[in-house]
Amino acid sequence: MTDTIPSILMVSWNRREYYERTMAHLLADPSDFRLHLWDNGSEDGLADYIAGLKDDRIVARHLNPANVGQYDPWHWFVNGCTTGVGGKLDDDILGEAGWMTRFADMLMAEPQLGLLGGWVFLPEEWDAEAAAHKIRRVGNYEIFHNVWVAGCIFLGRIETLRDFSMHDPQARGVPINHKGITRAGLISGYPLPMSFAHNQDDPRSPLCRMNRPGGWDQFAAYTARMQKFSGPAEYGEWISRDARDILETPITDQLKLYDPPTTIERFTRKLKRVLGRPKA
């Protein structure tokens, strides 16, 4: 029965060193899964490497001539997935052995679950005491509830992915409406005991290319460049704060983040501005 078999999308662009390590780690896992591989026009030999991979669990490959980001690969995957569970694994993430089977079994057993993800921060940044206010029991499972999971390692039922995929080509990252999933009453988050994943591109990782001489200028992550961090240390501190925010921020507050103001909120703000003006 294919409903319980997880399918995974991997999108790549010019990170062959990470990719080869991730793929070797992934294919060494004896679990049953289906891989959909998309390359975004790599120029470091990665496309040839992908074309030469041999494993029966690789069911689809697309070697795109240019970098089109995440939107096209995601919809190519969601539309082509033939199993009941799907998700994504980035080319720099080393997940725990068997994580896909574990998550897929949970998702098929409990229809209230939304997306399940792996913890990509440092293991010591997981704090069960700080997270206690967001730990939920769903059937036989405990979940650290969070509105979103990291887009670099997660699974969800394929109907959930299709229902909540965004259709805006300008959407950043994986085009999934995480808030919509939570507002629909589904529980997304991190299964407990926690499934830890190693992010090779975390500046605290010994595998991170950014820490090499000249590596920051050559390999700084997109997020680090956009935030204008001065180097790996500052970037690592920002990631650590992000982990703490996820632990401490209630679901209700997360749902308010980045939401446009309601009509009443806009009216109230306008009224305050008018009443606050000095009289002529």
Short mmCIF file of N, CA and C in Angstrom, two decimals, residues 112-115 147 160-161 163-165 176-188:
data_model
loop_
_atom_site.label_atom_id
_atom_site.label_comp_id
_atom_site.label_asym_id
_atom_site.label_seq_id
_atom_site.Cartn_x
_atom_site.Cartn_y
_atom_site.Cartn_z
N GLN A 112 -5.76 14.64 12.52
CA GLN A 112 -5.68 16.01 13.03
C GLN A 112 -4.30 16.62 12.83
N LEU A 113 -3.31 15.81 12.49
CA LEU A 113 -1.96 16.34 12.32
C LEU A 113 -1.83 17.07 10.98
N GLY A 114 -1.07 18.16 11.00
CA GLY A 114 -0.82 18.94 9.79
C GLY A 114 0.53 18.60 9.19
N LEU A 115 1.55 19.42 9.49
CA LEU A 115 2.92 19.16 9.04
C LEU A 115 3.78 18.77 10.24
N VAL A 147 3.11 26.88 14.71
CA VAL A 147 2.35 27.22 13.50
C VAL A 147 3.08 26.74 12.25
N THR A 160 -3.16 17.50 2.34
CA THR A 160 -2.90 18.74 3.08
C THR A 160 -1.97 19.64 2.27
N LEU A 161 -0.92 19.06 1.70
CA LEU A 161 0.02 19.85 0.89
C LEU A 161 -0.68 20.47 -0.30
N ASP A 163 -3.98 21.08 -0.64
CA ASP A 163 -5.01 22.04 -0.22
C ASP A 163 -4.41 23.37 0.22
N PHE A 164 -3.21 23.34 0.80
CA PHE A 164 -2.65 24.56 1.37
C PHE A 164 -1.40 25.06 0.63
N SER A 165 -1.14 24.53 -0.56
CA SER A 165 -0.08 25.10 -1.38
C SER A 165 -0.53 26.46 -1.91
N ILE A 176 3.80 27.13 1.01
CA ILE A 176 2.77 26.48 1.82
C ILE A 176 2.20 27.52 2.79
N ASN A 177 0.89 27.51 2.94
CA ASN A 177 0.21 28.41 3.87
C ASN A 177 0.15 27.75 5.25
N HIS A 178 1.21 27.95 6.03
CA HIS A 178 1.29 27.32 7.35
C HIS A 178 0.18 27.81 8.27
N LYS A 179 -0.09 29.11 8.23
CA LYS A 179 -1.14 29.64 9.10
C LYS A 179 -2.50 29.07 8.71
N GLY A 180 -2.72 28.90 7.42
CA GLY A 180 -3.98 28.32 6.97
C GLY A 180 -4.18 26.92 7.51
N ILE A 181 -3.11 26.15 7.57
CA ILE A 181 -3.18 24.79 8.11
C ILE A 181 -3.60 24.83 9.58
N THR A 182 -2.97 25.72 10.35
CA THR A 182 -3.31 25.83 11.77
C THR A 182 -4.73 26.35 11.96
N ARG A 183 -5.11 27.34 11.20
CA ARG A 183 -6.46 27.91 11.34
C ARG A 183 -7.54 26.92 10.92
N ALA A 184 -7.17 25.94 10.11
CA ALA A 184 -8.13 24.90 9.72
C ALA A 184 -8.30 23.85 10.81
N GLY A 185 -7.57 23.99 11.92
CA GLY A 185 -7.70 23.07 13.04
C GLY A 185 -6.71 21.93 13.06
N LEU A 186 -5.74 21.94 12.13
CA LEU A 186 -4.72 20.90 12.11
C LEU A 186 -3.56 21.30 13.03
N ILE A 187 -2.90 20.30 13.58
CA ILE A 187 -1.80 20.52 14.52
C ILE A 187 -0.48 20.25 13.80
N SER A 188 0.29 21.29 13.58
CA SER A 188 1.63 21.14 13.02
C SER A 188 2.66 21.27 14.13
#
